[in-house]
């Protein structure tokens, strides 16, 4: 625990601190840019982009060795991965635009094929004399152990740039992901903005390759955005909440994985992100499962209360156990089911409300108002006092519910 | 094409072909139902399933691993549905949340447990090991009728052949249900076809194919085979029957050509080592799809002009 505390407070060494900061920035950038994908309902495009980076890594390594270089230069490898990821993106776009295949088929095809090509290239690299120690497999699942200081700096700077680019592009991206037709009507080039969005996603993917690995980077783009959606109904807020959630998961995950050898960075970051998701799924204030259950219970209570009071007013016996319990707890009926004076008063009020609604629906012309009758809404919330007086005039004066 | 071919290449090619066909058959319906990425999700969650099965049983044996993987696939499908309903999240994102989390959990458990004694690692799970499934006892084509040599065939061959046959059989038996439920679910329900059950059955079949193929050839090939041959077939014809046959042909072609290119291709270029067969099979299937996209007779949407956008 102390080592975890050390890592979180950046005391666990210079490299670990840089990795944690880099992961935090990357998580923020991924969460924020992933939001646009999620709102545009194209979350899984990022999975294809991520898998399409693999052939680029292999090709870049082979080319750098052929040119007499080291082959393990992180910038070179990342540039290669960006090139094939972009190619993959264009292929998806081309397939969906030019053929009758749907986008999901295009995504799956690009994902599977590019990954296959990547694996072929990796086996080629392994047979090269310079390739035996290349460690390119670490791009599959990410590896922070044994990372060079330059690599860490590349990741930290890249993460910061991605955050900046997201901030710069937030307005057009929000507009397009929220309502692309409106954006097109305003004269924005939706296709180009879509490509910018994908470019941002690609940048995040490429920067995250070494840290999280290409199989799991998609989680950083999707999970924070989905999580943030639970907490707000405003698109501008989703972006920054997703960024914050992603940043937290990245930072905590990287710090945690620095504390023990068998805690791989990528999976830990993803699991931290998933934990935040599960918490939000259940406990988010409006859209969470708990909130939905409570809302349902409240609605149920309102329906039972109303129906119970109507039964009292009509002098019908109540048999339903939940209604009886509800009315008893409010002191509206006695334990034997006989209404108390307060219960009778409430019953008269509810019965009169119901009669007023009946008149209103007969004589009022505006279906927008009478359509709000659901057997629950008090009429005072829909009609003005003048109108209600008119209904009362037709209804006659209130009468007491006489005992039989 | 002598004894060496039978010993080293015949069984991997057969296993590759059976895996490809077993995945391509359900893939046809997944593509038409816009569920192509279910295959992607399933192939990712196979890893945690296998790891958990290994933890529970402590052995690397086929049956526990296969049941673990199948269990994980079913858990994943249920979880995706739960997340989708509870959180009112669109299916793609729900899928992304579930399969990445399960995969991450699988990797973490794998790292946490001591699996150095057994051959169980992530790369093997991804890339498969098609090349190693050789037929040691074969001495030539005559071994095909020699019961002693036949007993030495790798178990994977029988498993994937059985799964492939089962899926082909199920596709044939439930053909009309599948066809109607895929194209018009409401009509299917109206005429009394249990459309929801057909949908679930299809996903279970896909999981079965993924798991069995994964056992032999790794998960890359699974994703590519679910999608590429059926997608290419979709561009060749407007009839479901012919589409199915096209997809089987494309799957077979990818498997055979991919294996041959991976095993012998580098030798033609003067290199000494073979490259990954599974990767090459996926590559070839992609090339076939690319050709179909360029030249397939039914590549355009109906009503679209030659230049794509309507």
XYZ file of C-alpha atoms in Angstrom:
714
model
C 0.000 0.000 0.000
C 2.832 2.372 0.793
C 4.365 1.598 -2.581
C 1.038 2.365 -4.227
C 0.893 5.623 -2.282
C 4.437 6.390 -3.384
C 3.513 5.746 -6.990
C 0.367 7.868 -6.845
C 2.284 10.740 -5.310
C 5.000 10.347 -7.943
C 7.639 9.196 -5.447
C 8.377 5.851 -7.110
C 11.133 7.042 -9.377
C 11.465 9.418 -12.289
C 10.401 6.959 -14.985
C 7.378 5.678 -13.066
C 6.276 9.244 -12.410
C 6.613 10.152 -16.084
C 4.717 7.014 -17.105
C 1.893 7.849 -14.693
C 1.672 11.414 -15.957
C 1.824 10.220 -19.558
C -0.906 7.630 -18.914
C -3.048 10.275 -17.226
C -2.706 12.656 -20.172
C -3.301 9.847 -22.624
C -6.379 8.726 -20.685
C -7.722 12.276 -20.727
C -7.165 12.676 -24.458
C -8.632 9.227 -25.165
C -11.710 9.830 -23.024
C -12.394 13.226 -24.568
C -11.868 12.220 -28.191
C -13.627 8.886 -27.679
C -16.737 10.817 -26.640
C -17.176 12.106 -30.180
C -16.979 8.562 -31.526
C -19.483 7.332 -28.974
C -21.953 10.143 -29.637
C -21.575 9.451 -33.361
C -22.339 5.751 -32.640
C -19.087 4.636 -34.250
C -17.295 3.412 -31.144
C -15.969 0.226 -32.697
C -14.285 1.987 -35.596
C -11.537 2.672 -33.091
C -11.048 -1.076 -32.606
C -10.278 -1.450 -36.309
C -7.954 1.566 -36.191
C -6.093 0.051 -33.266
C -5.639 -3.329 -34.912
C -4.592 -1.664 -38.166
C -1.534 -0.168 -36.455
C 0.200 -3.559 -36.217
C 1.376 -3.906 -39.847
C 2.738 -0.359 -39.626
C 4.860 -1.283 -36.624
C 6.290 -4.287 -38.475
C 6.861 -2.376 -41.725
C 8.539 0.540 -39.935
C 10.872 -1.838 -38.146
C 11.813 -3.635 -41.374
C 12.363 -0.337 -43.201
C 14.451 1.181 -40.425
C 16.655 -1.913 -40.313
C 16.941 -1.954 -44.105
C 18.102 1.663 -43.982
C 20.757 0.679 -41.490
C 19.081 2.023 -38.375
C 18.280 0.453 -35.033
C 14.696 -0.397 -35.865
C 13.501 0.149 -32.341
C 13.186 3.912 -32.519
C 9.785 4.597 -30.956
C 9.026 7.649 -33.091
C 9.709 5.693 -36.274
C 7.543 2.785 -35.149
C 4.728 5.132 -34.183
C 4.922 6.922 -37.526
C 4.642 3.566 -39.296
C 1.675 2.521 -37.169
C -0.052 5.836 -37.875
C 0.385 5.297 -41.607
C -1.301 1.890 -41.707
C -3.968 2.955 -39.205
C -4.872 5.799 -41.549
C -4.923 3.378 -44.456
C -7.280 1.132 -42.476
C -9.581 4.060 -41.771
C -9.701 5.020 -45.430
C -10.461 1.393 -46.316
C -13.428 1.335 -43.927
C -14.727 4.563 -45.407
C -14.174 3.309 -48.944
C -15.890 -0.029 -48.346
C -18.956 1.530 -46.732
C -19.238 4.234 -49.385
C -18.493 2.233 -52.508
C -20.040 -1.171 -51.809
C -23.239 -2.348 -50.236
C -21.498 -3.800 -47.198
C -22.528 -2.229 -43.894
C -20.061 -0.416 -41.664
C -19.833 -3.237 -39.124
C -18.720 -5.666 -41.838
C -16.144 -3.138 -43.055
C -14.846 -2.642 -39.518
C -14.543 -6.376 -38.921
C -12.876 -7.021 -42.267
C -10.275 -4.274 -41.835
C -9.640 -5.331 -38.250
C -9.103 -8.994 -39.044
C -7.126 -8.549 -42.237
C -4.788 -5.784 -41.053
C -4.103 -7.725 -37.887
C -3.360 -10.817 -39.961
C -0.935 -8.855 -42.147
C 0.647 -7.478 -38.987
C 1.184 -10.947 -37.571
C 2.769 -12.061 -40.854
C 5.145 -9.080 -40.696
C 5.959 -9.831 -37.055
C 6.995 -13.368 -37.996
C 9.134 -11.867 -40.772
C 10.753 -9.544 -38.222
C 11.447 -12.460 -35.915
C 13.435 -14.208 -38.614
C 15.584 -11.133 -39.279
C 18.875 -11.164 -37.437
C 18.173 -7.710 -35.980
C 14.617 -8.685 -35.107
C 15.138 -11.335 -32.477
C 15.306 -8.837 -29.663
C 12.934 -6.336 -31.204
C 10.208 -6.887 -28.638
C 7.570 -5.720 -31.073
C 5.137 -8.108 -29.363
C 4.992 -5.560 -26.556
C 2.837 -3.437 -28.844
C 0.086 -6.037 -28.591
C -0.513 -5.610 -24.884
C 1.721 -2.678 -24.010
C 4.700 -2.785 -21.710
C 6.020 -0.018 -19.543
C 8.751 -2.092 -17.973
C 12.065 -1.449 -19.648
C 10.794 1.632 -21.409
C 13.474 4.127 -22.359
C 13.297 7.659 -21.014
C 12.908 9.061 -24.543
C 9.882 6.804 -25.064
C 8.253 8.075 -21.904
C 8.857 11.660 -22.955
C 7.362 10.951 -26.385
C 4.245 9.554 -24.723
C 3.904 12.430 -22.261
C 4.333 15.081 -24.972
C 2.049 13.194 -27.349
C -0.643 12.904 -24.679
C -0.429 16.630 -23.938
C -0.662 17.486 -27.654
C -3.694 15.217 -28.070
C -5.443 16.945 -25.158
C -4.657 20.316 -26.716
C -5.922 19.234 -30.145
C -9.158 17.961 -28.616
C -9.670 21.286 -26.882
C -8.940 23.157 -30.099
C -11.375 21.101 -32.175
C -14.103 20.693 -29.571
C -16.737 22.936 -31.216
C -16.953 21.445 -34.732
C -16.542 17.932 -33.348
C -19.346 18.407 -30.826
C -21.591 19.861 -33.484
C -21.037 17.003 -35.922
C -21.276 14.226 -33.376
C -24.401 15.691 -31.837
C -26.322 16.589 -34.976
C -24.468 15.977 -38.220
C -27.346 17.099 -40.428
C -27.569 20.450 -38.684
C -23.797 20.790 -39.080
C -24.112 20.058 -42.784
C -26.898 22.632 -43.069
C -24.631 25.200 -41.421
C -22.101 24.561 -44.161
C -19.596 22.413 -42.296
C -17.852 19.699 -44.297
C -19.088 16.747 -42.244
C -16.883 14.221 -44.010
C -13.749 16.221 -43.300
C -14.699 16.743 -39.661
C -15.349 13.002 -39.391
C -11.851 12.399 -40.715
C -10.412 14.881 -38.202
C -12.272 13.017 -35.463
C -10.778 9.754 -36.691
C -7.370 11.394 -36.961
C -7.583 12.375 -33.310
C -8.631 8.851 -32.379
C -5.752 7.513 -34.423
C -3.290 9.831 -32.696
C -4.479 8.650 -29.290
C -4.233 5.029 -30.428
C -0.703 5.446 -31.715
C 0.506 7.242 -28.602
C -1.103 4.614 -26.399
C 0.348 1.644 -28.280
C 3.428 1.262 -26.144
C 1.530 1.904 -22.915
C -1.721 -0.020 -23.273
C -1.211 -2.112 -26.381
C -3.286 -2.174 -29.520
C -5.819 -4.722 -28.320
C -6.875 -2.758 -25.265
C -6.464 0.860 -26.387
C -10.021 0.761 -27.697
C -11.211 0.433 -24.093
C -9.685 3.812 -23.245
C -11.630 5.396 -26.068
C -14.984 3.764 -25.355
C -15.373 3.109 -21.627
C -14.858 6.675 -20.274
C -17.280 8.132 -22.811
C -19.951 5.558 -21.992
C -19.352 6.148 -18.280
C -19.555 9.925 -18.591
C -22.880 9.662 -20.398
C -24.422 8.380 -17.159
C -23.602 11.584 -15.317
C -24.890 14.268 -17.623
C -27.350 15.013 -20.412
C -25.238 17.793 -21.943
C -22.861 16.953 -24.763
C -20.285 19.576 -23.782
C -20.108 18.153 -20.272
C -19.764 14.560 -21.467
C -16.466 15.406 -23.166
C -14.751 16.795 -20.098
C -16.231 14.276 -17.695
C -15.048 11.478 -20.001
C -11.639 13.112 -20.146
C -11.466 13.325 -16.366
C -12.588 9.711 -15.931
C -10.101 8.495 -18.531
C -7.321 10.557 -17.014
C -8.063 9.204 -13.538
C -8.127 5.618 -14.772
C -4.900 6.107 -16.719
C -3.067 7.746 -13.842
C -4.242 5.356 -11.119
C -3.766 2.339 -13.369
C -0.228 3.260 -14.336
C 0.686 4.066 -10.734
C -0.784 0.794 -9.508
C 1.008 -1.302 -12.111
C 4.324 0.286 -11.100
C 3.979 -1.211 -7.619
C 4.327 -4.894 -8.524
C 5.893 -6.854 -11.376
C 2.875 -8.963 -12.347
C 0.506 -6.039 -12.846
C 0.572 -5.224 -16.572
C -0.124 -1.541 -17.186
C -2.677 -1.817 -19.990
C -5.052 -4.297 -18.374
C -4.867 -2.475 -15.032
C -5.795 0.834 -16.666
C -8.683 -0.846 -18.487
C -9.922 -2.529 -15.322
C -9.723 0.758 -13.389
C -11.794 2.324 -16.138
C -14.255 -0.582 -16.029
C -14.617 -0.197 -12.253
C -15.599 3.455 -12.728
C -18.086 2.283 -15.363
C -19.731 -0.283 -13.087
C -20.028 2.254 -10.258
C -21.669 4.729 -12.644
C -23.954 2.096 -14.146
C -25.457 1.413 -10.752
C -25.167 4.659 -8.830
C -25.334 7.529 -11.323
C -27.949 10.021 -10.107
C -30.382 10.024 -13.042
C -29.490 7.297 -15.515
C -28.095 4.736 -13.059
C -29.799 1.452 -12.254
C -30.388 2.398 -8.612
C -31.966 5.714 -9.623
C -34.179 3.887 -12.117
C -35.328 1.437 -9.443
C -36.118 4.271 -7.025
C -37.972 6.154 -9.745
C -39.991 3.054 -10.516
C -40.855 2.554 -6.845
C -42.003 6.167 -6.492
C -44.183 5.885 -9.574
C -45.640 2.616 -8.303
C -46.486 4.272 -4.982
C -48.207 7.195 -6.720
C -50.359 4.866 -8.829
C -51.353 2.707 -5.851
C -52.120 5.723 -3.666
C -54.345 7.290 -6.309
C -56.194 4.090 -7.088
C -56.622 3.345 -3.389
C -58.105 6.789 -2.708
C -60.447 6.446 -5.692
C -61.614 3.129 -4.264
C -62.237 4.799 -0.901
C -64.258 7.520 -2.590
C -66.355 4.940 -4.426
C -66.776 2.936 -1.204
C -65.142 -0.118 -2.694
C -63.240 -2.389 -0.354
C -59.443 -2.488 -0.919
C -57.884 -5.945 -1.078
C -54.517 -5.152 -2.577
C -51.888 -5.515 0.159
C -49.403 -2.929 -1.099
C -52.116 -0.248 -1.458
C -53.407 -0.972 2.054
C -49.917 -0.724 3.550
C -49.284 2.525 1.703
C -52.542 4.161 2.838
C -52.080 2.893 6.415
C -48.598 4.326 6.638
C -49.943 7.731 5.613
C -52.748 7.434 8.186
C -55.459 7.428 5.506
C -57.067 4.113 6.464
C -57.259 2.186 9.727
C -55.866 -1.295 10.147
C -59.244 -2.846 9.300
C -59.398 -0.979 6.005
C -61.935 1.665 7.119
C -60.947 5.180 5.975
C -59.931 7.778 8.559
C -61.372 11.321 8.304
C -58.108 12.456 6.661
C -58.419 9.556 4.223
C -62.011 10.519 3.379
C -60.955 14.125 2.778
C -58.157 13.009 0.459
C -60.503 10.604 -1.286
C -63.010 13.381 -1.968
C -60.250 15.565 -3.347
C -58.947 12.850 -5.660
C -62.457 11.896 -6.780
C -63.227 15.547 -7.586
C -59.939 15.793 -9.514
C -60.992 12.775 -11.538
C -64.454 14.260 -12.252
C -62.903 17.574 -13.282
C -60.621 15.735 -15.687
C -63.613 13.918 -17.124
C -65.377 17.225 -17.873
C -62.135 18.735 -19.169
C -61.663 15.902 -21.638
C -65.263 16.277 -22.813
C -65.332 20.028 -23.406
C -61.740 21.156 -23.878
C -60.455 21.278 -27.434
C -56.709 21.370 -26.893
C -55.531 17.747 -27.041
C -52.094 18.947 -25.992
C -53.559 19.710 -22.566
C -56.223 17.001 -22.209
C -53.661 14.520 -23.541
C -51.745 15.016 -20.332
C -54.398 13.057 -18.457
C -52.678 9.956 -17.107
C -54.740 9.304 -13.988
C -51.953 10.749 -11.838
C -51.384 14.410 -12.668
C -53.510 16.799 -10.545
C -55.610 18.997 -12.785
C -54.238 22.149 -11.146
C -50.892 21.425 -12.818
C -52.387 21.570 -16.312
C -55.290 24.036 -16.338
C -55.655 27.591 -15.036
C -57.961 28.370 -12.058
C -60.416 30.050 -14.454
C -60.718 26.942 -16.525
C -61.104 24.759 -13.452
C -63.875 27.069 -12.195
C -65.627 26.482 -15.521
C -65.349 22.707 -15.061
C -66.690 23.051 -11.494
C -69.588 25.108 -12.776
C -70.620 22.245 -15.028
C -69.899 19.680 -12.339
C -71.978 21.264 -9.564
C -70.811 21.907 -5.994
C -68.668 19.388 -4.145
C -70.559 16.683 -2.315
C -69.441 14.742 0.713
C -68.945 11.023 0.370
C -71.819 9.818 2.536
C -71.398 6.727 4.642
C -73.572 3.790 3.634
C 3.713 -33.440 -53.254
C 5.170 -36.483 -51.594
C 5.505 -37.894 -48.140
C 6.736 -34.608 -46.745
C 3.599 -32.801 -47.867
C 1.361 -35.367 -46.194
C 3.376 -35.260 -43.014
C 3.819 -31.517 -42.615
C 1.154 -29.742 -44.632
C -1.907 -31.926 -45.121
C -3.336 -31.733 -41.613
C -2.694 -27.987 -41.106
C -4.364 -27.259 -44.436
C -7.356 -29.427 -43.559
C -7.649 -27.818 -40.124
C -7.389 -24.386 -41.703
C -10.102 -25.218 -44.231
C -12.475 -26.645 -41.628
C -11.928 -23.660 -39.311
C -12.524 -21.221 -42.127
C -15.736 -22.937 -43.224
C -17.035 -23.333 -39.671
C -16.632 -19.584 -39.134
C -17.807 -18.480 -42.576
C -21.157 -20.310 -42.405
C -22.589 -18.426 -39.402
C -20.725 -15.327 -40.625
C -23.103 -15.087 -43.604
C -26.072 -14.572 -41.322
C -24.204 -12.336 -38.872
C -23.316 -9.977 -41.721
C -26.856 -9.845 -43.053
C -28.163 -9.170 -39.537
C -25.603 -6.402 -38.975
C -24.058 -8.360 -36.127
C -20.671 -8.860 -37.743
C -18.809 -7.565 -34.714
C -20.226 -10.256 -32.416
C -17.469 -12.413 -33.899
C -14.912 -9.805 -32.885
C -16.244 -9.692 -29.339
C -16.387 -13.484 -28.998
C -12.852 -13.981 -30.236
C -11.588 -11.524 -27.614
C -13.330 -13.148 -24.653
C -12.079 -16.616 -25.513
C -8.804 -15.801 -23.740
C -10.305 -15.108 -20.272
C -12.458 -18.223 -20.677
C -9.435 -20.393 -21.305
C -7.445 -18.814 -18.484
C -10.237 -19.328 -15.976
C -10.705 -22.911 -17.146
C -7.000 -23.487 -16.615
C -7.153 -21.963 -13.129
C -10.093 -24.157 -12.149
C -8.791 -27.435 -13.529
C -5.049 -26.868 -13.417
C -4.454 -28.688 -16.683
C -4.147 -27.642 -20.293
C -6.643 -30.062 -21.788
C -8.991 -29.570 -24.666
C -12.367 -30.190 -23.065
C -12.094 -27.840 -20.049
C -10.547 -25.155 -22.236
C -13.264 -25.410 -24.856
C -16.023 -25.331 -22.263
C -14.338 -22.408 -20.512
C -14.140 -20.484 -23.763
C -17.718 -21.293 -24.685
C -18.845 -20.250 -21.196
C -16.980 -16.960 -21.523
C -18.595 -16.333 -24.903
C -22.053 -16.847 -23.420
C -21.220 -14.681 -20.376
C -20.033 -11.970 -22.750
C -23.211 -12.060 -24.839
C -25.368 -11.902 -21.700
C -23.271 -9.048 -20.265
C -23.451 -7.078 -23.517
C -27.217 -7.443 -23.518
C -27.397 -6.438 -19.825
C -25.224 -3.359 -20.256
C -27.191 -2.392 -23.355
C -30.530 -2.628 -21.543
C -29.568 -1.339 -18.084
C -27.517 1.580 -19.332
C -29.526 2.273 -22.525
C -26.239 2.206 -24.454
C -25.924 1.552 -28.170
C -24.839 -2.027 -28.989
C -21.397 -1.195 -30.422
C -20.307 0.698 -27.333
C -21.776 -1.926 -24.998
C -19.792 -4.556 -26.866
C -16.634 -2.463 -26.633
C -17.024 -2.040 -22.879
C -17.639 -5.720 -22.188
C -15.087 -7.469 -24.371
C -12.174 -5.163 -23.559
C -12.849 -5.510 -19.846
C -13.045 -9.285 -20.057
C -9.886 -9.435 -22.166
C -8.043 -7.193 -19.712
C -9.173 -9.392 -16.834
C -7.944 -12.441 -18.743
C -4.504 -10.933 -19.308
C -4.240 -9.852 -15.671
C -5.183 -13.281 -14.322
C -2.747 -14.874 -16.745
C 0.056 -12.617 -15.498
C -0.861 -13.228 -11.889
C -0.839 -17.018 -12.077
C 2.164 -19.133 -12.690
C 1.698 -20.547 -16.158
C 5.369 -20.945 -16.932
C 5.001 -24.734 -16.771
C 2.364 -24.834 -19.449
C 2.073 -23.521 -22.937
C -0.453 -20.785 -22.355
C 0.273 -17.253 -23.408
C -1.445 -14.367 -25.076
C 0.528 -14.510 -28.296
C -0.297 -18.161 -28.779
C -3.939 -17.348 -28.212
C -3.806 -14.649 -30.864
C -1.692 -16.285 -33.502
C -2.534 -19.933 -33.027
C -0.119 -22.605 -33.944
C -1.308 -24.026 -37.179
C 2.184 -24.988 -38.357
C 2.786 -27.276 -35.395
C -0.254 -29.473 -36.001
C 1.663 -31.953 -38.098
C 1.028 -35.645 -38.666
C 4.101 -37.323 -37.241
C 3.291 -40.891 -38.219
C 2.539 -40.218 -41.849
C 4.950 -41.638 -44.352
C 3.158 -40.789 -47.562
C -0.241 -40.793 -49.193
C -0.657 -44.483 -48.354
C -0.829 -43.512 -44.662
C -4.348 -42.255 -45.326
C -5.519 -45.886 -45.343
C -3.190 -47.047 -42.583
C -5.097 -47.250 -39.265
C -1.937 -47.016 -37.149
C -0.868 -43.807 -38.839
C -4.417 -42.420 -38.781
C -4.518 -42.837 -35.008
C -1.647 -40.379 -34.831
C -3.572 -37.547 -36.446
C -3.757 -34.460 -34.223
C -6.923 -34.291 -32.083
C -7.558 -30.753 -33.270
C -8.381 -32.098 -36.710
C -11.200 -34.287 -35.437
C -12.597 -31.579 -33.185
C -12.707 -28.887 -35.829
C -14.050 -31.347 -38.411
C -16.838 -32.364 -36.030
C -17.722 -28.743 -35.244
C -17.659 -27.840 -38.917
C -19.965 -30.757 -39.742
C -22.297 -29.858 -36.881
C -22.570 -26.252 -38.009
C -23.155 -27.284 -41.607
C -25.841 -29.700 -40.429
C -27.547 -27.076 -38.246
C -27.439 -24.563 -41.090
C -29.133 -27.120 -43.342
C -31.762 -28.192 -40.809
C -32.737 -24.676 -39.754
C -32.252 -23.187 -43.208
C -35.760 -21.830 -43.705
C -35.998 -20.454 -40.174
C -32.618 -18.796 -40.464
C -33.408 -17.304 -43.822
C -36.783 -15.919 -42.876
C -35.708 -14.676 -39.449
C -32.665 -12.966 -40.942
C -34.477 -11.077 -43.667
C -37.776 -10.259 -41.968
C -37.922 -10.862 -38.257
C -41.453 -9.546 -37.833
C -42.766 -11.796 -40.586
C -40.894 -14.743 -39.072
C -42.614 -14.184 -35.741
C -45.954 -13.783 -37.450
C -45.687 -17.192 -39.114
C -44.656 -18.812 -35.840
C -40.880 -19.040 -36.209
C -39.134 -18.462 -32.853
C -37.035 -15.597 -34.233
C -35.438 -14.679 -30.900
C -34.349 -18.276 -30.328
C -32.947 -18.434 -33.862
C -30.924 -15.294 -33.111
C -29.534 -16.752 -29.886
C -28.829 -20.071 -31.574
C -26.884 -18.290 -34.277
C -24.716 -16.492 -31.735
C -24.105 -19.743 -29.847
C -23.116 -21.415 -33.126
C -20.749 -18.558 -33.877
C -19.241 -18.943 -30.410
C -18.828 -22.668 -30.948
C -17.095 -22.090 -34.282
C -14.893 -19.377 -32.789
C -13.854 -21.543 -29.871
C -13.113 -24.629 -31.929
C -11.226 -22.676 -34.568
C -9.381 -20.735 -31.901
C -8.143 -23.985 -30.414
C -6.380 -24.761 -33.674
C -5.595 -21.516 -35.409
C -5.794 -18.593 -32.955
C -8.216 -15.729 -32.840
C -7.046 -13.534 -35.751
C -8.192 -16.023 -38.302
C -11.509 -16.290 -36.481
C -12.338 -12.596 -36.895
C -11.208 -12.533 -40.505
C -13.077 -15.736 -41.409
C -16.332 -14.616 -39.796
C -16.397 -11.570 -42.001
C -14.206 -11.620 -45.099
C -15.480 -14.674 -47.035
C -19.187 -13.923 -46.370
C -18.680 -10.233 -47.144
C -16.951 -11.065 -50.419
C -19.691 -13.590 -51.201
C -22.311 -10.936 -50.525
C -20.845 -8.899 -53.379
C -20.994 -11.829 -55.789
C -24.669 -12.712 -55.734
C -28.151 -11.683 -54.659
C -29.244 -15.152 -53.615
C -28.587 -16.436 -50.110
C -28.046 -20.013 -51.326
C -25.337 -18.985 -53.773
C -23.876 -16.558 -51.240
C -23.356 -19.447 -48.840
C -21.592 -21.536 -51.479
C -19.443 -18.591 -52.538
C -18.451 -17.977 -48.926
C -17.477 -21.634 -48.458
C -15.424 -21.465 -51.650
C -13.709 -18.239 -50.586
C -13.011 -19.641 -47.107
C -11.471 -22.781 -48.576
C -9.427 -20.798 -51.081
C -8.135 -18.452 -48.342
C -7.136 -21.334 -46.104
C -5.330 -23.343 -48.780
C -3.692 -20.427 -50.553
C -2.817 -18.713 -47.269
C -1.153 -21.798 -45.867
C 0.791 -22.485 -49.044
C 1.923 -18.857 -49.351
C 2.983 -18.771 -45.707
C 4.836 -22.063 -45.859
C 6.399 -21.941 -49.285
C 6.081 -18.301 -50.382
C 9.092 -16.983 -48.442
C 11.213 -19.788 -49.916
C 10.443 -18.527 -53.428
C 11.817 -15.134 -52.397
C 14.957 -16.720 -51.033
C 14.091 -16.398 -47.355
C 14.690 -19.406 -45.180
C 11.830 -19.238 -42.678
C 8.093 -19.528 -43.104
C 5.775 -16.770 -41.899
C 2.642 -17.055 -39.758
C 0.094 -19.230 -41.561
C -2.879 -17.855 -39.638
C -1.858 -14.312 -40.496
C -1.372 -15.210 -44.133
C -4.792 -16.883 -44.333
C -6.364 -13.697 -42.980
C -4.340 -11.669 -45.493
C -5.481 -13.776 -48.423
C -9.110 -13.534 -47.327
C -8.656 -9.774 -47.233
C -7.241 -9.751 -50.745
C -10.228 -11.763 -51.948
C -12.579 -9.285 -50.290
C -10.648 -6.421 -51.875
C -11.039 -7.961 -55.331
C -14.736 -8.544 -54.686
C -15.118 -4.890 -53.648
C -13.472 -3.786 -56.890
C -14.982 -6.227 -59.371
C -17.832 -8.129 -57.677
C -20.914 -8.134 -59.934
C -23.236 -7.055 -57.103
C -20.917 -4.703 -55.268
C -23.089 -1.588 -55.466
C -26.092 -0.780 -53.370
C -29.262 -1.118 -55.357
C -30.012 2.279 -56.850
C -26.492 3.613 -56.347
C -24.595 4.815 -59.374
C -21.196 3.545 -60.403
C -19.412 6.188 -58.385
C -20.715 5.111 -55.028
C -22.720 7.778 -53.268
C -26.330 7.841 -54.472
